[in-house]
Amino acid sequence: MKEERKYKMLIVDDEPIISDGLKDLFEENFGDVFQVYNCYHPKKALEIFKYRLPDVVVSDVKMPKMTGMEMAEEMRKIKQDLHVLFLSGYDEFDYVYSAIKQDADDYILKTEGDDTILAAMKKMIELLDAENVFMEEYKSAQSKISYMAPAFKQKAMVNILDGDISTREEFEAMMTDLENPMPFDAHFLMLIGVTQERVTQATQEKILETVDQILMKAYEGKIRHVHKVIYRKSFVWLLETEESELPGLLFVTVLDVQKMIQFRLNMLMSFVIAREGVLWNTLSLKYDDLWAEMQRQSVNSENSIIMESRENGISDSFNGEESDFEQMVVPITEKLNVMEGLLKGENLEAYMEELEDILKTLSKAKRHSMYALEIYYSIANMLITFINKHNIRPQLASRIQLMELFDPGSFVTWEQAAEYIHRLTGTIQEICRISSQNTITGITEKTKSYILSNLGSDLSLTAIGQEIGFNPIYLSRVFKQTEGTSIREYIENCRMEMAKRLIVNSRMKIYEIAEKCGYQNTAYFIKIFKAHFGMTPQECRDRE
């Protein structure tokens, strides 16, 4: 019996040779992972899509009658979790921008070659596998819900958060006979989630249980149990833990949870993380403080993650200088949002200018500063996304250690961490610069090769651009920047050199040479030849 493949893929390109070639390429390299289908028309692709419901669509951007973006939009109406990889022979801003707006998973020029396309598909498989893991957790959470009896536990937790339980006797009586009761002397780290959308009770319970499982799996050994409840239209998780470093670590995990909820449930969710664990009898006050913190700090109230700040003095875990540091990072969230936009827009130079100010602030933090940890993880998450998007991890790994990016605990001081981030971003910028230069050189060499092979054909900028796969204006600018001369001048020089060789070394007639060199008007050819060499073609032949 034939083994069932994990995923399905549909390839759409109006050029049969490309569509068939991509099918062969993917079947050869990922035949054990994908069941691959292909076709040549968007309308036919939509019919196949409705029947097969593929996980991934690889599509040309520019096709007759319906563009790849329009086709993807129709497909997403049928299957919202569709992944799309756009391929194009065009490097035009409008196409790239449209692809980004369509939430494309990747956008690749056909001229980049098979290795780049295969690398993009490997990333796609990793993404699909990660989503499957999340869905397994999600389905497991669904099955567990049916076997739970949460009503008594929920009531107990609501009473505690309301502040209705004040004595040890009342607390222990409330916990009696409950499954996984809250210990009297344990510390509870509070995490609150809020969504602006109305969701069913079943969905609320699924979210509670799924996040519970993700946290327990991520911090096995650091969290004894997660107590969870829906309270005042918010999601509350109480992490039973004594780990003082856990709040900072949670920031990255919650960021992943937030993205998964947005992708799988199409729902925006804000979170606020307590800075430290507290005993059961102060949970009511802690909730009120975190709720107020969320209202006060949130820049994007629908999709933010906030780390609790400290007011009214300094806690025992931090020294007195932390309050000064807190004042310096008050506007940090807005700056980080600006930096994320710059990085997405490939504006590395402006990104690094903004980064320098943040690194100066980070350098002044004390070793156990939770604010510093939050800043570090925010920057690290941006850089990891950029590194993965541009597939430059191998180049980076050969120049700088990457483990520190995931482990700020390896630094003795935050000054060292700031210096590392500075060196890392500088290395990223240099690799991108070299890559860009290599791309420009490759474009120029390919253009010259095409011109030399087609001197008798149409060599307008539009024709060359279509053949090479780049916008004619961009192609002209790159060529002039690299060669110091325009494409038109280069073509004319090549044609004139060819014409002179034919005049001297052949018995072809002048009009035949003109046509062979790409000039249909013989009189114009003679005029250009004389301007170039100071004599007519016949005078040149007579001299030899």
Coordinates of C-alpha atoms in Angstrom, one line a residue:
M1 CA 0.0 0.0 0.0
K2 CA 1.4 3.4 -1.0
E3 CA 2.5 5.5 2.0
E4 CA 0.4 8.6 2.6
R5 CA 2.5 11.8 2.1
K6 CA 2.4 14.5 4.8
Y7 CA 1.4 17.5 2.6
K8 CA 0.0 18.5 -0.7
M9 CA 1.4 21.1 -3.1
L10 CA 0.0 22.8 -6.2
I11 CA 2.2 24.5 -8.7
V12 CA 0.7 27.2 -11.1
D13 CA 2.6 28.8 -13.9
D14 CA 1.3 29.8 -17.4
E15 CA 4.6 28.5 -18.9
P16 CA 4.3 24.7 -19.1
I17 CA 8.0 24.2 -19.2
I18 CA 8.4 26.0 -15.8
S19 CA 5.4 24.4 -14.2
D20 CA 6.5 20.9 -15.3
G21 CA 10.1 21.7 -14.3
L22 CA 9.1 22.8 -10.8
K23 CA 7.0 19.7 -10.4
D24 CA 10.0 17.5 -11.3
L25 CA 12.3 19.5 -9.1
F26 CA 10.0 19.2 -6.0
E27 CA 9.2 15.6 -6.6
E28 CA 12.9 14.7 -6.9
N29 CA 13.8 16.6 -3.7
F30 CA 10.6 16.4 -1.5
G31 CA 8.7 13.5 -3.0
D32 CA 8.5 11.8 0.4
V33 CA 6.9 14.9 1.9
F34 CA 4.6 16.4 -0.8
Q35 CA 2.0 15.0 -3.2
V36 CA 2.7 17.5 -6.0
Y37 CA 0.1 18.7 -8.6
N38 CA 0.6 21.3 -11.3
C39 CA -1.3 23.2 -14.0
Y40 CA -0.9 26.1 -16.3
H41 CA -4.0 28.3 -15.8
P42 CA -5.2 30.1 -12.6
K43 CA -8.9 29.1 -13.3
K44 CA -7.9 25.4 -13.6
A45 CA -5.8 25.9 -10.4
L46 CA -8.9 27.0 -8.5
E47 CA -10.8 23.9 -9.6
I48 CA -7.9 21.6 -8.5
F49 CA -7.6 23.6 -5.2
K50 CA -11.3 23.1 -4.3
Y51 CA -10.9 19.3 -4.8
R52 CA -7.4 18.7 -3.4
L53 CA -7.1 21.5 -0.7
P54 CA -3.3 21.7 -0.9
D55 CA -1.2 23.0 2.0
V56 CA 1.2 25.0 -0.2
V57 CA 0.7 26.8 -3.5
V58 CA 3.7 27.8 -5.6
S59 CA 2.6 30.3 -8.1
D60 CA 3.9 32.7 -10.8
V61 CA 2.9 36.3 -9.9
K62 CA 2.2 37.6 -13.4
M63 CA -0.2 35.4 -15.4
P64 CA -2.8 36.3 -18.1
K65 CA -6.4 37.0 -17.1
M66 CA -5.7 36.4 -13.4
T67 CA -2.6 37.3 -11.4
G68 CA -1.1 35.0 -8.8
M69 CA -2.1 37.4 -6.0
E70 CA -5.8 37.4 -7.2
M71 CA -5.7 33.6 -7.4
A72 CA -4.3 33.3 -3.9
E73 CA -6.9 35.6 -2.5
E74 CA -9.7 33.4 -3.9
M75 CA -7.9 30.3 -2.5
R76 CA -7.7 31.7 1.0
K77 CA -11.5 32.2 1.0
I78 CA -11.6 28.4 0.8
K79 CA -8.6 27.5 3.0
Q80 CA -7.5 30.2 5.4
D81 CA -4.3 28.5 6.5
L82 CA -2.9 28.2 3.0
H83 CA 0.8 28.9 2.5
V84 CA 1.9 30.7 -0.7
L85 CA 5.3 31.0 -2.3
F86 CA 5.4 33.4 -5.2
L87 CA 7.8 33.0 -8.1
S88 CA 8.4 35.8 -10.7
G89 CA 10.7 36.9 -13.4
Y90 CA 10.0 40.5 -12.3
D91 CA 11.8 42.4 -9.6
E92 CA 9.3 45.2 -9.5
F93 CA 8.2 46.9 -6.3
D94 CA 4.5 46.7 -7.1
Y95 CA 4.7 42.9 -7.4
V96 CA 6.7 42.5 -4.2
Y97 CA 4.4 44.8 -2.3
S98 CA 1.3 43.0 -3.5
A99 CA 2.8 39.7 -2.5
I100 CA 3.6 41.0 0.9
K101 CA 0.0 42.3 1.3
Q102 CA -1.2 38.9 0.3
D103 CA 0.7 37.5 3.3
A104 CA 3.0 35.5 1.0
D105 CA 5.3 33.2 2.9
D106 CA 8.1 33.9 0.4
Y107 CA 8.7 35.8 -2.9
I108 CA 11.5 34.5 -5.1
L109 CA 12.8 35.6 -8.5
K110 CA 13.0 32.7 -11.0
T111 CA 16.5 33.9 -11.9
E112 CA 17.7 33.0 -8.3
G113 CA 18.0 29.4 -9.3
D114 CA 17.0 26.0 -8.0
D115 CA 19.0 26.2 -4.8
T116 CA 17.2 29.3 -3.6
I117 CA 13.8 27.7 -4.5
L118 CA 14.7 24.5 -2.7
A119 CA 15.9 26.4 0.4
A120 CA 12.6 28.3 0.5
M121 CA 10.6 25.1 0.3
K122 CA 12.7 23.6 3.1
K123 CA 11.7 26.5 5.3
M124 CA 8.1 26.0 4.3
I125 CA 8.3 22.3 5.4
E126 CA 9.7 23.4 8.8
L127 CA 6.8 25.9 9.2
L128 CA 4.3 23.2 8.3
D129 CA 5.8 20.8 10.7
A130 CA 5.9 23.4 13.5
E131 CA 2.2 24.2 12.9
N132 CA 1.4 20.5 13.0
V133 CA 3.0 20.2 16.4
F134 CA 0.9 23.1 17.6
M135 CA -2.3 21.5 16.2
E136 CA -1.4 18.2 17.9
E137 CA -1.2 20.2 21.2
Y138 CA -4.4 21.9 20.3
K139 CA -6.2 18.7 19.6
S140 CA -4.8 17.1 22.7
A141 CA -6.1 20.0 24.6
Q142 CA -9.6 19.6 23.1
S143 CA -9.7 15.9 24.1
K144 CA -8.6 16.7 27.6
I145 CA -11.3 19.3 28.1
S146 CA -14.0 16.6 27.7
Y147 CA -12.5 14.6 30.6
M148 CA -12.0 17.6 33.0
A149 CA -14.3 18.8 35.6
P150 CA -13.1 22.4 35.9
A151 CA -16.2 24.0 37.4
F152 CA -15.2 23.7 41.1
K153 CA -11.6 24.8 40.4
Q154 CA -12.8 27.7 38.3
K155 CA -15.1 28.9 41.1
A156 CA -12.3 28.6 43.7
M157 CA -9.9 30.7 41.5
V158 CA -12.5 33.3 40.9
N159 CA -13.1 33.7 44.6
I160 CA -9.4 34.1 45.2
L161 CA -9.0 36.7 42.4
D162 CA -12.1 38.5 43.7
G163 CA -10.4 38.7 47.2
D164 CA -13.3 36.9 48.8
I165 CA -10.9 34.4 50.6
S166 CA -8.8 35.9 53.3
T167 CA -7.8 33.2 55.8
R168 CA -5.8 30.0 55.6
E169 CA -8.8 28.0 56.8
E170 CA -11.0 29.4 54.1
F171 CA -8.3 28.8 51.5
E172 CA -7.7 25.2 52.5
A173 CA -11.4 24.4 52.7
M174 CA -11.8 25.7 49.2
M175 CA -9.0 23.6 47.9
T176 CA -10.2 20.4 49.5
D177 CA -11.0 17.6 47.1
L178 CA -10.0 19.7 44.0
E179 CA -7.9 18.1 41.3
N180 CA -4.4 19.8 41.4
P181 CA -5.2 22.2 44.3
M182 CA -3.2 25.4 44.7
P183 CA -0.6 24.9 47.5
F184 CA -0.9 27.3 50.4
D185 CA 2.8 28.3 50.5
A186 CA 3.5 28.3 46.7
H187 CA 4.4 31.3 44.6
F188 CA 2.3 32.0 41.5
L189 CA 3.5 33.9 38.5
M190 CA 0.6 35.5 36.8
L191 CA 0.1 35.7 33.0
I192 CA -3.0 37.5 31.6
G193 CA -4.3 37.3 28.1
V194 CA -7.0 39.5 26.6
T195 CA -8.8 39.5 23.2
Q196 CA -11.2 42.2 21.9
E197 CA -13.2 39.6 20.1
R198 CA -16.1 37.6 21.6
V199 CA -15.4 33.9 21.6
T200 CA -17.4 30.9 22.6
Q201 CA -16.8 29.1 25.9
A202 CA -15.5 26.1 24.1
T203 CA -12.8 28.2 22.3
Q204 CA -11.9 29.9 25.6
E205 CA -11.3 26.5 27.2
K206 CA -9.2 25.4 24.3
I207 CA -7.0 28.5 24.5
L208 CA -6.6 28.0 28.2
E209 CA -5.6 24.4 27.9
T210 CA -3.4 24.8 24.8
V211 CA -1.3 27.6 26.4
D212 CA -1.1 25.5 29.6
Q213 CA 0.4 22.6 27.6
I214 CA 2.8 24.8 25.7
L215 CA 4.1 26.4 28.9
M216 CA 4.5 23.1 30.7
K217 CA 6.3 21.6 27.7
A218 CA 8.6 24.6 27.2
Y219 CA 9.5 24.9 30.9
E220 CA 9.5 21.3 32.1
G221 CA 11.1 21.2 35.6
K222 CA 10.7 25.0 36.1
I223 CA 6.9 25.0 36.4
R224 CA 5.2 22.5 38.8
H225 CA 1.6 23.2 37.6
V226 CA -0.4 25.8 35.7
H227 CA -3.7 26.9 37.2
K228 CA -6.0 28.6 34.7
V229 CA -9.3 30.4 34.7
I230 CA -11.5 32.8 32.7
Y231 CA -11.8 35.9 34.8
R232 CA -13.5 39.2 34.0
K233 CA -13.4 38.4 30.3
S234 CA -9.7 37.7 30.4
F235 CA -7.6 34.6 30.4
V236 CA -5.5 34.0 33.5
W237 CA -2.7 31.5 34.0
L238 CA -1.0 31.1 37.4
L239 CA 2.3 29.4 37.0
E240 CA 3.3 27.5 40.1
T241 CA 7.1 28.2 40.2
E242 CA 10.0 29.4 42.3
E243 CA 12.1 30.3 39.3
S244 CA 13.1 34.0 39.4
E245 CA 14.3 34.0 35.8
L246 CA 11.1 32.7 34.3
P247 CA 9.3 36.0 33.7
G248 CA 12.0 37.1 31.3
L249 CA 12.1 33.8 29.5
L250 CA 8.3 33.8 29.1
F251 CA 8.5 36.9 26.9
V252 CA 9.7 34.9 23.8
T253 CA 7.4 31.9 24.5
V254 CA 4.3 34.2 24.8
L255 CA 5.3 35.9 21.5
D256 CA 5.2 32.5 19.8
V257 CA 1.9 31.7 21.5
Q258 CA 0.5 35.0 20.3
K259 CA 1.5 34.3 16.7
M260 CA 0.0 30.8 16.8
I261 CA -3.3 32.0 18.1
Q262 CA -3.4 34.7 15.5
F263 CA -2.6 32.3 12.7
R264 CA -4.8 29.3 13.8
L265 CA -7.8 31.2 15.3
N266 CA -7.4 34.5 13.3
M267 CA -7.5 36.3 16.6
L268 CA -5.4 39.1 18.1
M269 CA -4.5 38.7 21.7
S270 CA -2.6 40.9 24.2
F271 CA -0.6 39.6 27.1
V272 CA 0.8 41.0 30.3
I273 CA 3.4 39.1 32.3
A274 CA 4.0 39.5 36.1
R275 CA 7.5 40.4 37.1
E276 CA 7.6 38.0 40.0
G277 CA 5.6 35.3 41.7
V278 CA 3.3 36.0 44.7
L279 CA 1.5 34.1 47.4
W280 CA -2.2 33.2 46.9
N281 CA -3.5 35.9 49.3
T282 CA -2.1 38.7 47.1
L283 CA -3.3 37.4 43.7
S284 CA -6.3 39.7 43.8
L285 CA -4.1 42.8 44.1
K286 CA -1.7 41.4 41.5
Y287 CA -4.4 41.0 39.0
D288 CA -5.6 44.6 39.5
D289 CA -2.0 45.8 39.1
L290 CA -1.4 43.9 35.9
W291 CA -4.8 44.9 34.4
A292 CA -3.9 48.6 35.1
E293 CA -0.5 48.0 33.7
M294 CA -2.0 46.7 30.5
Q295 CA -4.2 49.7 30.1
R296 CA -1.4 52.1 30.8
Q297 CA 1.5 50.6 28.7
S298 CA -0.1 49.0 25.7
V299 CA 0.9 50.6 22.5
N300 CA -1.2 48.3 20.4
S301 CA -4.0 47.2 22.7
E302 CA -5.1 44.4 20.4
N303 CA -1.8 42.6 20.0
S304 CA 0.8 43.6 22.6
I305 CA 3.0 41.8 25.1
I306 CA 3.8 43.8 28.3
M307 CA 6.2 43.0 31.1
E308 CA 5.0 44.4 34.4
S309 CA 6.9 47.5 35.6
R310 CA 7.6 48.2 39.3
E311 CA 6.3 51.3 41.1
N312 CA 6.5 52.5 44.7
G313 CA 10.1 51.6 45.2
I314 CA 12.4 48.7 44.3
S315 CA 11.8 45.1 45.0
D316 CA 14.2 42.9 46.9
S317 CA 15.4 41.2 43.8
F318 CA 16.8 44.4 42.2
N319 CA 19.2 47.1 43.4
G320 CA 18.4 50.8 43.5
E321 CA 19.7 51.7 40.1
E322 CA 17.0 49.6 38.4
S323 CA 14.4 52.4 38.9
D324 CA 16.6 54.8 36.9
F325 CA 16.9 52.3 34.2
E326 CA 13.2 51.9 34.1
Q327 CA 12.8 55.6 33.4
M328 CA 15.1 55.3 30.4
V329 CA 13.2 52.5 28.8
V330 CA 9.7 53.9 29.1
P331 CA 9.5 54.8 25.4
I332 CA 11.3 51.7 24.3
T333 CA 8.3 49.8 23.0
E334 CA 7.5 52.5 20.4
K335 CA 11.2 52.5 19.2
L336 CA 11.2 48.7 18.9
N337 CA 8.1 48.9 16.7
V338 CA 9.8 51.4 14.5
M339 CA 12.9 49.2 14.3
E340 CA 10.8 46.2 13.3
G341 CA 9.3 48.2 10.5
L342 CA 12.7 49.3 9.3
L343 CA 14.1 45.7 9.3
K344 CA 11.0 44.4 7.4
G345 CA 11.6 47.2 4.8
E346 CA 15.3 46.1 4.4
N347 CA 16.5 49.5 5.7
L348 CA 19.4 48.1 7.7
E349 CA 21.3 51.4 7.9
A350 CA 18.4 53.2 9.6
Y351 CA 17.7 50.2 11.7
M352 CA 21.3 50.2 13.1
E353 CA 21.0 53.9 13.8
E354 CA 18.0 53.3 16.0
L355 CA 19.6 50.2 17.5
E356 CA 22.6 52.2 18.7
D357 CA 20.4 54.2 21.1
I358 CA 18.8 51.1 22.5
L359 CA 22.2 49.4 23.0
K360 CA 23.5 52.4 24.9
T361 CA 20.5 52.0 27.3
L362 CA 20.9 48.3 27.5
S363 CA 24.6 48.7 28.4
K364 CA 23.6 50.6 31.6
A365 CA 21.4 47.9 33.0
K366 CA 22.3 45.7 35.9
R367 CA 22.8 42.0 35.4
H368 CA 19.4 40.8 36.7
S369 CA 17.3 43.5 35.1
M370 CA 14.1 42.1 33.7
Y371 CA 13.7 45.3 31.6
A372 CA 17.0 44.5 30.0
L373 CA 16.0 40.9 29.4
E374 CA 12.8 42.1 27.7
I375 CA 14.7 44.5 25.4
Y376 CA 17.3 41.8 24.5
Y377 CA 14.7 39.2 23.6
S378 CA 12.7 41.8 21.5
I379 CA 15.9 42.6 19.5
A380 CA 16.9 38.9 19.2
N381 CA 13.4 38.0 17.9
M382 CA 13.6 40.6 15.1
L383 CA 17.1 39.5 14.1
I384 CA 16.2 35.8 14.1
T385 CA 13.2 36.6 11.8
F386 CA 15.5 38.6 9.5
I387 CA 18.2 35.8 9.4
N388 CA 15.7 33.1 8.6
K389 CA 14.0 35.2 5.9
H390 CA 17.2 35.9 4.1
N391 CA 18.6 32.4 4.7
I392 CA 22.0 33.8 5.9
R393 CA 22.5 31.6 9.0
P394 CA 25.3 29.6 7.4
Q395 CA 27.3 32.7 6.4
L396 CA 26.8 34.2 9.9
A397 CA 27.7 31.0 11.7
S398 CA 31.1 31.0 10.0
R399 CA 31.9 34.5 11.2
I400 CA 30.2 34.8 14.7
Q401 CA 28.8 32.6 17.4
L402 CA 25.0 32.5 17.2
M403 CA 24.3 30.6 20.5
E404 CA 24.5 33.9 22.4
L405 CA 21.6 35.2 20.4
F406 CA 19.4 32.6 22.1
D407 CA 21.1 32.7 25.5
P408 CA 21.7 36.1 27.1
G409 CA 22.7 34.3 30.3
S410 CA 26.0 33.6 28.6
F411 CA 27.0 37.2 29.2
V412 CA 28.5 38.5 32.5
T413 CA 27.1 42.0 31.9
W414 CA 24.5 43.7 29.7
E415 CA 27.3 45.8 28.2
Q416 CA 28.8 42.5 26.8
A417 CA 25.4 41.6 25.4
A418 CA 25.0 45.0 23.8
E419 CA 28.5 44.7 22.2
Y420 CA 27.5 41.2 20.9
I421 CA 24.3 42.5 19.3
H422 CA 26.3 45.4 17.8
R423 CA 28.9 43.0 16.2
L424 CA 26.1 40.6 15.0
T425 CA 24.1 43.4 13.3
G426 CA 27.3 44.7 11.7
T427 CA 28.1 41.2 10.4
I428 CA 24.6 40.8 9.0
Q429 CA 24.9 44.2 7.3
E430 CA 28.2 43.2 5.7
I431 CA 26.8 39.8 4.5
C432 CA 23.8 41.5 3.0
R433 CA 26.1 44.1 1.3
I434 CA 28.2 41.4 -0.3
S435 CA 25.2 39.4 -1.3
S436 CA 23.7 42.5 -2.9
Q437 CA 27.0 43.3 -4.7
N438 CA 27.2 39.7 -6.0
T439 CA 23.6 39.9 -7.2
I440 CA 24.4 43.1 -9.1
T441 CA 27.5 41.6 -10.6
G442 CA 25.6 38.5 -11.7
I443 CA 22.8 40.7 -13.3
T444 CA 25.4 42.7 -15.2
E445 CA 27.3 39.6 -16.5
K446 CA 24.1 37.9 -17.5
T447 CA 23.0 41.1 -19.4
K448 CA 26.4 41.3 -21.2
S449 CA 26.2 37.6 -22.2
Y450 CA 22.7 38.0 -23.6
I451 CA 23.7 41.1 -25.6
L452 CA 26.7 39.4 -27.1
S453 CA 24.7 36.4 -28.1
N454 CA 21.9 38.4 -29.7
L455 CA 23.5 41.4 -31.4
G456 CA 21.3 40.9 -34.5
S457 CA 18.1 40.8 -32.5
D458 CA 15.8 43.2 -30.7
L459 CA 18.0 44.6 -27.8
S460 CA 15.6 47.2 -26.4
L461 CA 15.6 47.7 -22.7
T462 CA 12.2 46.1 -22.5
A463 CA 13.2 43.1 -24.4
I464 CA 16.4 42.6 -22.3
G465 CA 14.5 43.1 -19.1
Q466 CA 11.9 40.5 -20.0
E467 CA 14.6 38.0 -20.9
I468 CA 16.8 38.6 -17.8
G469 CA 13.8 38.9 -15.5
F470 CA 14.3 42.4 -14.1
N471 CA 12.6 45.8 -14.4
P472 CA 14.2 47.6 -17.4
I473 CA 14.8 50.8 -15.4
Y474 CA 16.4 48.9 -12.5
L475 CA 18.5 46.9 -15.0
S476 CA 19.7 50.0 -16.7
R477 CA 20.7 51.6 -13.4
V478 CA 22.6 48.5 -12.1
F479 CA 24.4 48.2 -15.4
K480 CA 25.5 51.8 -15.5
Q481 CA 26.6 51.6 -11.8
T482 CA 28.7 48.5 -12.5
E483 CA 30.1 49.1 -16.0
G484 CA 30.3 52.9 -16.1
T485 CA 28.5 53.0 -19.4
S486 CA 24.9 52.7 -20.4
I487 CA 23.4 49.5 -21.9
R488 CA 22.7 51.4 -25.1
E489 CA 26.3 52.5 -25.5
Y490 CA 27.5 49.0 -24.7
I491 CA 25.3 47.5 -27.4
E492 CA 26.4 50.0 -29.9
N493 CA 30.1 49.4 -29.2
C494 CA 29.6 45.6 -29.5
R495 CA 27.7 45.9 -32.7
M496 CA 30.3 48.2 -34.2
E497 CA 33.1 45.9 -33.3
M498 CA 31.2 43.0 -34.8
A499 CA 30.5 45.1 -38.0
K500 CA 34.2 46.0 -38.4
R501 CA 35.3 42.3 -38.1
L502 CA 32.7 41.3 -40.8
I503 CA 33.8 44.1 -43.1
V504 CA 37.4 43.2 -42.8
N505 CA 37.2 39.4 -42.7
S506 CA 34.2 38.6 -44.9
R507 CA 32.8 39.2 -48.4
M508 CA 29.3 40.1 -47.1
K509 CA 27.6 43.1 -48.6
I510 CA 27.2 46.2 -46.4
Y511 CA 23.5 45.9 -46.1
E512 CA 23.9 42.2 -45.0
I513 CA 26.4 43.2 -42.4
A514 CA 24.0 45.9 -41.2
E515 CA 21.2 43.4 -40.7
K516 CA 23.4 40.9 -39.0
C517 CA 24.5 43.6 -36.5
G518 CA 20.9 44.5 -35.7
Y519 CA 20.4 47.5 -38.1
Q520 CA 17.5 47.3 -40.5
N521 CA 18.2 50.7 -42.0
T522 CA 21.5 50.6 -43.9
A523 CA 21.9 54.3 -44.2
Y524 CA 21.6 54.7 -40.4
F525 CA 24.1 51.9 -39.9
I526 CA 26.6 53.7 -42.2
K527 CA 26.1 56.9 -40.2
I528 CA 26.7 55.2 -36.9
F529 CA 29.8 53.4 -38.2
K530 CA 31.3 56.6 -39.5
A531 CA 30.7 58.4 -36.2
H532 CA 32.3 55.5 -34.4
F533 CA 35.4 54.9 -36.6
G534 CA 35.7 58.1 -38.6
M535 CA 35.1 56.4 -41.9
T536 CA 32.4 54.6 -43.8
P537 CA 32.2 50.8 -44.0
Q538 CA 33.3 50.8 -47.6
E539 CA 36.3 53.1 -46.8
C540 CA 37.2 50.7 -44.0
R541 CA 37.1 47.7 -46.4
D542 CA 39.1 49.5 -49.1
R543 CA 41.9 50.2 -46.6
E544 CA 42.4 46.6 -45.8

